[in-house]
Amino acid sequence: MNVALKTEILPADEAAVTAAARALSEGGLVAFPTETVYGLGADATNPAAIARLYQAKGRPAFNPLIAHVGDIAAAQAIARFDAPATALAKTFWPGPLTLVLPKTPDCAVADLATAGLDTVAIRIPAHRIARDILRVFGGPVVAPSANISGHVSPTTAAHVESDLAGRIDLIVDGGAVEVGVESTIVGCFDEPILLRPGGLPRAEIERVLGRALVQPPADNESDSGQPLAPGMLASHYAPRARVRLNAERLEPGEALLAFGLGAISGIDATSMVMNLSERGDVAEAATNLFGHLRALDSKGVCTIAVMPIPDEGLGEAINDRLRRAAVGRE
Ligand code: TXA
Ligand code: MG
């Protein structure tokens, strides 16, 4: 963007909710906390606002956005729910689950936000401030993670500021988020598909569905040839540093992203170490993941070595993000 905006930063209170809703209705871009990560909101029915949003993030417009709504009635106005989708929505909303569903004929979400697909991604966030903003604004809000495209998602208002100050109108500062990784995305097609592991563990979803979630096919296309998960670019969520996975020893000059208190060789007094969870808890590790990656990256290290993390619960989402952070740098 050529002209720098003055980005206002407000603590998350009633006045901030009013200011956020007003800015959204005027076509503005507002970053706000959700329980997963900070989102960058725009009026989902306003193509000009959505165009500004893609530009502010440097995001390719073929990568569609999630529409955030306040309640199930608002979700049903924009998408068709089959029985499994209804069961998932009733069980897990508000919460860290996004459903990809067929649009209704009069879906108010602009085509630009859905990249021209005949499906729309929807979620009801659980964060109090996000819900207040949605209620006062009164319509669907598209909100990708509030970071420069391809960068690590923000889990504090300071992360948003460092990526997007001068490019957006308002940041509502609600402190650190609770979950720390983005929502789990399930495509409700003929068979429910896990499009992105995330803040709601796969096992909880499978328990409600009574069946296993399918993985997207290798060519990432539905039978009709539509991309199933257009945003799942291989290299994504990337810090500047190279990321080395499943490290069993620390090489000279590397920083360590540790998990648990297991021993690892190669560490000395000068080694830079941050621990995702000393007690080996994957939920705690998810909360710390993006903040620790940003912190190590800001120290200018060349390589971040990451200890193995179990694939259970939120570990599946953590390992997914770490693999994407490592792509092209190994
Ligand atoms: O937790 C979250 O989901 C956060 C907070 C802010 O809600 N949002 C978020 O949005 O992670 P974003 O834009 O960073 O990721 C949305 C993902 C992208 O990978 C996009 O391709 C996918 O959702 N998506 C959106 N609409 C889709 C659709 N119709 N079909 C398949 N994938 C879709
Ligand atoms: Mg994102």
Coordinates of C-alpha atoms and ligand atoms in Angstrom, one line a residue:
M1 CA 0.0 0.0 0.0
N2 CA 1.4 3.4 -0.9
V3 CA -0.3 5.7 1.7
A4 CA 0.3 4.6 5.3
L5 CA -2.9 4.6 7.4
K6 CA -2.9 5.6 11.0
T7 CA -3.6 2.4 12.8
E8 CA -5.5 3.0 16.0
I9 CA -4.9 0.5 18.9
L10 CA -7.7 0.2 21.6
P11 CA -7.9 -1.9 24.7
A12 CA -10.8 -4.5 24.4
D13 CA -13.7 -2.7 26.1
E14 CA -17.1 -1.5 25.1
A15 CA -15.8 1.7 23.4
A16 CA -13.5 -0.5 21.2
V17 CA -16.4 -2.8 20.3
T18 CA -18.4 0.3 19.1
A19 CA -15.4 1.7 17.2
A20 CA -14.8 -1.7 15.6
A21 CA -18.4 -2.1 14.5
R22 CA -18.5 1.4 13.1
A23 CA -15.2 1.0 11.2
L24 CA -16.4 -2.3 9.7
S25 CA -19.7 -0.7 8.5
E26 CA -17.6 2.1 6.9
G27 CA -15.5 -0.5 4.9
G28 CA -12.6 -0.4 7.3
L29 CA -10.2 -3.2 8.3
V30 CA -10.3 -4.2 12.0
A31 CA -8.0 -6.7 13.8
F32 CA -9.6 -8.4 16.8
P33 CA -8.9 -11.3 19.0
T34 CA -10.6 -14.7 18.6
E35 CA -10.0 -17.7 20.8
T36 CA -7.7 -19.2 18.1
V37 CA -5.6 -16.3 16.7
Y38 CA -6.2 -12.6 15.9
G39 CA -8.3 -12.1 12.9
L40 CA -8.3 -9.2 10.4
G41 CA -12.0 -8.4 9.8
A42 CA -13.9 -6.7 6.9
D43 CA -17.6 -6.5 6.1
A44 CA -18.2 -9.8 4.2
T45 CA -20.8 -8.1 2.0
N46 CA -18.5 -5.2 0.9
P47 CA -16.3 -6.1 -2.1
A48 CA -14.3 -2.9 -1.8
A49 CA -13.5 -3.6 1.9
I50 CA -12.5 -7.2 0.9
A51 CA -10.2 -6.0 -1.9
R52 CA -8.5 -3.7 0.7
L53 CA -8.1 -6.7 3.0
Y54 CA -6.4 -8.9 0.4
Q55 CA -4.1 -5.9 -0.4
A56 CA -3.3 -5.2 3.3
K57 CA -2.3 -8.8 3.9
G58 CA -0.6 -9.3 0.5
R59 CA -2.9 -12.3 0.1
P60 CA -3.6 -13.9 -3.3
A61 CA -7.3 -13.3 -4.1
F62 CA -7.8 -17.0 -5.1
N63 CA -7.4 -17.9 -1.4
P64 CA -10.9 -17.5 0.1
L65 CA -11.8 -16.2 3.5
I66 CA -13.7 -17.5 6.5
A67 CA -17.0 -15.7 7.2
H68 CA -17.5 -15.2 11.0
V69 CA -21.0 -14.9 12.3
G70 CA -22.7 -14.5 15.7
D71 CA -25.2 -17.4 15.7
I72 CA -26.4 -20.4 13.8
A73 CA -29.4 -18.5 12.2
A74 CA -26.9 -16.1 10.6
A75 CA -24.8 -19.1 9.4
Q76 CA -27.9 -20.8 7.9
A77 CA -28.7 -17.6 5.9
I78 CA -25.4 -18.0 4.0
A79 CA -24.9 -21.8 3.8
R80 CA -26.8 -25.0 3.5
F81 CA -26.3 -27.4 6.5
D82 CA -26.8 -31.2 6.0
A83 CA -27.2 -33.5 9.1
P84 CA -23.5 -33.9 9.9
A85 CA -22.9 -30.2 9.5
T86 CA -25.8 -29.4 11.9
A87 CA -24.5 -31.9 14.4
L88 CA -21.0 -30.4 14.3
A89 CA -22.3 -26.8 14.5
K90 CA -24.6 -27.6 17.5
T91 CA -21.8 -29.4 19.4
F92 CA -18.8 -27.1 18.7
W93 CA -20.0 -23.6 18.0
P94 CA -19.0 -21.2 19.3
G95 CA -15.5 -22.6 19.1
P96 CA -12.4 -23.3 17.0
L97 CA -14.2 -25.2 14.1
T98 CA -14.7 -23.8 10.6
L99 CA -17.2 -25.6 8.3
V100 CA -17.0 -25.4 4.5
L101 CA -20.6 -25.7 3.1
P102 CA -22.6 -25.0 -0.1
K103 CA -23.6 -21.4 -0.4
T104 CA -27.3 -20.5 -0.2
P105 CA -28.7 -18.9 -3.4
D106 CA -29.0 -15.5 -1.7
C107 CA -25.7 -15.8 0.3
A108 CA -24.7 -12.3 1.2
V109 CA -21.0 -13.0 1.4
A110 CA -19.3 -11.3 -1.6
D111 CA -17.9 -13.5 -4.4
L112 CA -14.5 -11.9 -3.9
A113 CA -14.4 -13.4 -0.4
T114 CA -15.2 -16.9 -1.5
A115 CA -12.8 -16.7 -4.6
G116 CA -15.8 -17.5 -6.8
L117 CA -16.3 -21.0 -5.3
D118 CA -19.9 -22.2 -4.7
T119 CA -18.9 -23.1 -1.1
V120 CA -18.3 -20.8 1.9
A121 CA -16.3 -21.3 5.0
I122 CA -18.1 -20.2 8.2
R123 CA -17.4 -20.2 11.9
I124 CA -18.8 -18.7 15.2
P125 CA -15.8 -17.7 17.3
A126 CA -15.9 -18.2 21.0
H127 CA -14.0 -15.1 22.1
R128 CA -16.2 -12.6 24.0
I129 CA -14.9 -9.5 22.2
A130 CA -15.2 -11.1 18.8
R131 CA -18.8 -12.1 19.6
D132 CA -19.6 -8.6 20.8
I133 CA -18.2 -7.0 17.6
L134 CA -20.2 -9.4 15.5
R135 CA -23.4 -8.7 17.5
V136 CA -23.0 -4.9 17.3
F137 CA -22.0 -4.9 13.7
G138 CA -24.9 -7.2 12.9
G139 CA -23.6 -9.0 9.7
P140 CA -21.0 -11.6 8.6
V141 CA -17.4 -10.5 8.9
V142 CA -14.6 -12.1 6.8
A143 CA -11.5 -12.5 8.9
P144 CA -8.3 -14.2 7.9
S145 CA -5.5 -14.4 10.4
A146 CA -4.2 -10.8 11.0
N147 CA -0.7 -11.4 9.6
I148 CA 1.1 -10.6 6.3
S149 CA 0.2 -13.5 4.0
G150 CA 2.5 -16.5 4.5
H151 CA 3.8 -15.2 7.8
V152 CA 3.2 -16.8 11.2
S153 CA -0.3 -16.1 12.6
P154 CA -0.6 -13.5 15.4
T155 CA -1.5 -14.6 19.0
T156 CA -1.1 -11.1 20.5
A157 CA -2.0 -7.6 19.4
A158 CA 1.7 -6.7 19.3
H159 CA 2.2 -9.4 16.6
V160 CA -0.6 -7.8 14.6
E161 CA 1.0 -4.4 15.0
S162 CA 4.4 -5.6 13.8
D163 CA 2.9 -7.1 10.6
L164 CA 0.1 -4.7 9.8
A165 CA 0.6 -1.2 11.4
G166 CA 0.0 1.4 8.7
R167 CA -2.1 -1.0 6.6
I168 CA -5.2 -1.3 8.7
D169 CA -7.6 1.0 10.6
L170 CA -7.9 -0.5 14.0
I171 CA -6.4 -3.2 16.3
V172 CA -8.5 -4.2 19.3
D173 CA -6.1 -5.5 22.0
G174 CA -7.6 -8.3 24.0
G175 CA -4.3 -9.8 25.3
A176 CA -2.9 -13.2 24.4
V177 CA -5.3 -15.7 22.7
E178 CA -6.4 -18.9 24.4
V179 CA -5.8 -21.7 21.8
G180 CA -2.9 -20.4 19.7
V181 CA -3.4 -22.3 16.4
E182 CA -6.1 -21.6 13.8
S183 CA -9.5 -23.3 13.7
T184 CA -9.9 -26.8 12.4
I185 CA -11.5 -26.7 8.9
V186 CA -14.0 -29.5 7.9
G187 CA -15.4 -29.6 4.4
C188 CA -19.0 -30.9 4.6
F189 CA -19.1 -32.6 1.2
D190 CA -20.4 -36.2 0.4
E191 CA -18.0 -37.3 3.0
P192 CA -16.7 -34.9 5.7
I193 CA -13.1 -34.0 4.9
L194 CA -10.4 -32.6 7.2
L195 CA -9.2 -29.6 5.2
R196 CA -6.9 -28.2 8.0
P197 CA -6.1 -29.6 11.4
G198 CA -6.5 -26.9 14.0
G199 CA -7.7 -25.9 17.4
L200 CA -10.4 -28.6 17.7
P201 CA -8.8 -32.0 17.8
R202 CA -9.8 -34.4 15.1
A203 CA -10.8 -37.1 17.6
E204 CA -13.6 -34.9 19.0
I205 CA -15.0 -34.3 15.6
E206 CA -14.9 -38.0 14.7
R207 CA -16.7 -38.9 17.9
V208 CA -19.6 -36.6 17.0
L209 CA -19.7 -37.8 13.3
G210 CA -19.3 -41.5 14.3
R211 CA -16.8 -41.9 11.5
A212 CA -13.3 -41.0 10.5
L213 CA -12.6 -37.7 8.7
V214 CA -11.3 -38.2 5.2
Q215 CA -8.1 -36.5 4.0
P216 CA -8.1 -34.3 0.9
P217 CA -7.1 -36.3 -2.2
A218 CA -3.5 -35.8 -3.3
D219 CA -4.5 -33.6 -6.2
N220 CA -6.5 -31.4 -3.8
E221 CA -9.5 -31.3 -6.2
S222 CA -13.1 -32.3 -5.8
D223 CA -14.9 -34.5 -8.4
S224 CA -16.0 -31.3 -10.1
G225 CA -12.4 -30.1 -10.3
Q226 CA -12.7 -27.3 -7.6
P227 CA -9.8 -26.9 -5.3
L228 CA -10.8 -28.3 -1.9
A229 CA -8.4 -26.4 0.3
P230 CA -7.2 -23.5 -1.8
G231 CA -5.2 -21.9 1.0
M232 CA -3.2 -24.9 2.0
L233 CA -0.1 -23.8 0.2
A234 CA 2.8 -26.1 1.1
S235 CA 5.1 -23.3 2.4
H236 CA 3.1 -21.2 4.8
Y237 CA 3.2 -20.1 8.4
A238 CA 6.9 -19.4 7.8
P239 CA 9.4 -17.6 10.0
R240 CA 12.5 -16.1 8.2
A241 CA 14.8 -18.7 9.8
R242 CA 15.1 -22.2 8.4
V243 CA 13.1 -24.7 10.5
R244 CA 14.6 -28.2 11.1
L245 CA 12.1 -30.7 12.4
N246 CA 12.4 -33.7 14.8
A247 CA 15.8 -32.5 16.0
E248 CA 17.6 -35.0 18.2
R249 CA 20.7 -32.9 18.7
L250 CA 21.4 -29.2 18.5
E251 CA 24.0 -28.2 15.9
P252 CA 26.3 -25.2 16.5
G253 CA 24.6 -21.9 16.0
E254 CA 21.0 -23.3 16.0
A255 CA 18.3 -22.1 18.3
L256 CA 16.2 -24.8 20.0
L257 CA 12.4 -25.0 20.1
A258 CA 12.0 -27.6 22.9
F259 CA 9.1 -29.7 24.0
G260 CA 9.0 -31.4 27.4
L261 CA 12.1 -31.9 29.5
G262 CA 13.7 -34.7 27.5
A263 CA 17.5 -34.5 27.1
I264 CA 19.0 -33.3 23.8
S265 CA 22.7 -33.2 23.0
G266 CA 24.7 -30.3 21.7
I267 CA 23.2 -27.7 24.2
D268 CA 25.7 -25.4 26.0
A269 CA 25.4 -22.2 28.1
T270 CA 25.3 -20.1 24.9
S271 CA 22.4 -22.0 23.3
M272 CA 19.2 -20.1 22.7
V273 CA 16.3 -22.3 23.9
M274 CA 12.5 -21.7 24.2
N275 CA 10.3 -24.5 25.5
L276 CA 6.8 -24.9 24.1
S277 CA 5.7 -26.9 27.2
E278 CA 8.0 -28.1 29.8
R279 CA 5.4 -30.4 31.1
G280 CA 4.8 -31.9 27.6
D281 CA 1.3 -30.6 27.2
V282 CA 0.3 -30.2 23.5
A283 CA -2.5 -27.6 24.3
E284 CA 0.1 -25.4 26.2
A285 CA 2.5 -25.9 23.3
A286 CA -0.2 -24.7 20.8
T287 CA -0.6 -21.5 22.8
N288 CA 3.1 -20.8 22.7
L289 CA 3.9 -22.0 19.1
F290 CA 3.6 -18.9 17.0
G291 CA 4.9 -16.5 19.7
H292 CA 8.0 -18.6 20.3
L293 CA 8.6 -18.9 16.5
R294 CA 8.4 -15.1 16.2
A295 CA 10.6 -14.6 19.3
L296 CA 13.4 -16.9 18.0
D297 CA 13.1 -15.4 14.5
S298 CA 13.5 -11.9 15.8
K299 CA 16.8 -12.9 17.4
G300 CA 18.1 -13.4 13.8
V301 CA 19.0 -17.0 14.1
C302 CA 19.6 -18.9 10.9
T303 CA 18.0 -22.2 12.0
I304 CA 15.4 -23.1 14.5
A305 CA 15.7 -26.8 15.5
V306 CA 12.4 -28.3 16.8
M307 CA 12.2 -31.3 19.1
P308 CA 9.7 -34.0 18.2
I309 CA 6.1 -33.3 19.2
P310 CA 3.5 -36.1 19.6
D311 CA 0.8 -36.1 16.9
E312 CA -2.1 -36.5 19.4
G313 CA -4.8 -33.9 20.1
L314 CA -3.6 -30.4 19.2
G315 CA -0.2 -32.0 18.2
E316 CA -1.6 -32.7 14.8
A317 CA -2.2 -29.0 14.1
I318 CA 1.2 -28.1 15.6
N319 CA 3.0 -30.6 13.4
D320 CA 1.1 -29.4 10.4
R321 CA 2.2 -25.8 10.9
L322 CA 5.7 -26.8 11.7
R323 CA 6.0 -28.9 8.5
R324 CA 4.7 -25.9 6.5
A325 CA 7.2 -23.6 8.2
A326 CA 10.0 -26.0 7.2
V327 CA 9.1 -26.5 3.6
G328 CA 11.6 -25.0 1.1
R329 CA 14.0 -24.4 3.9
E330 CA 15.3 -27.9 4.6
Ligands
TXA1 O1 -8.9 -19.7 13.5 C1 -9.1 -19.2 12.3 O2 -9.7 -19.9 11.5 C2 -8.7 -17.8 12.0 C3 -9.5 -16.9 12.9 C4 -9.2 -15.4 12.6 O3 -10.9 -17.1 12.7 N1 -8.8 -17.5 10.7 C5 -8.0 -18.1 9.7 O4 -8.2 -17.6 8.4 O5 -7.1 -18.9 10.0 P1 -7.2 -17.8 7.2 O6 -7.7 -17.0 6.1 O7 -5.8 -17.6 7.7 O8 -7.4 -19.3 6.8 C6 -8.6 -19.7 6.2 C7 -8.4 -21.0 5.4 C8 -7.6 -20.8 4.2 O9 -6.7 -21.8 4.1 C9 -8.6 -20.9 3.1 O10 -8.1 -21.4 1.9 C10 -9.7 -21.8 3.6 O11 -9.7 -21.4 5.0 N2 -11.0 -21.6 3.0 C11 -11.8 -20.5 3.0 N3 -12.9 -20.7 2.3 C12 -12.8 -22.0 1.8 C13 -13.6 -22.8 0.9 N4 -14.8 -22.3 0.4 N5 -13.2 -24.0 0.6 C14 -12.0 -24.5 1.1 N6 -11.2 -23.8 1.9 C15 -11.6 -22.5 2.2
MG2 MG -3.8 -17.4 7.8

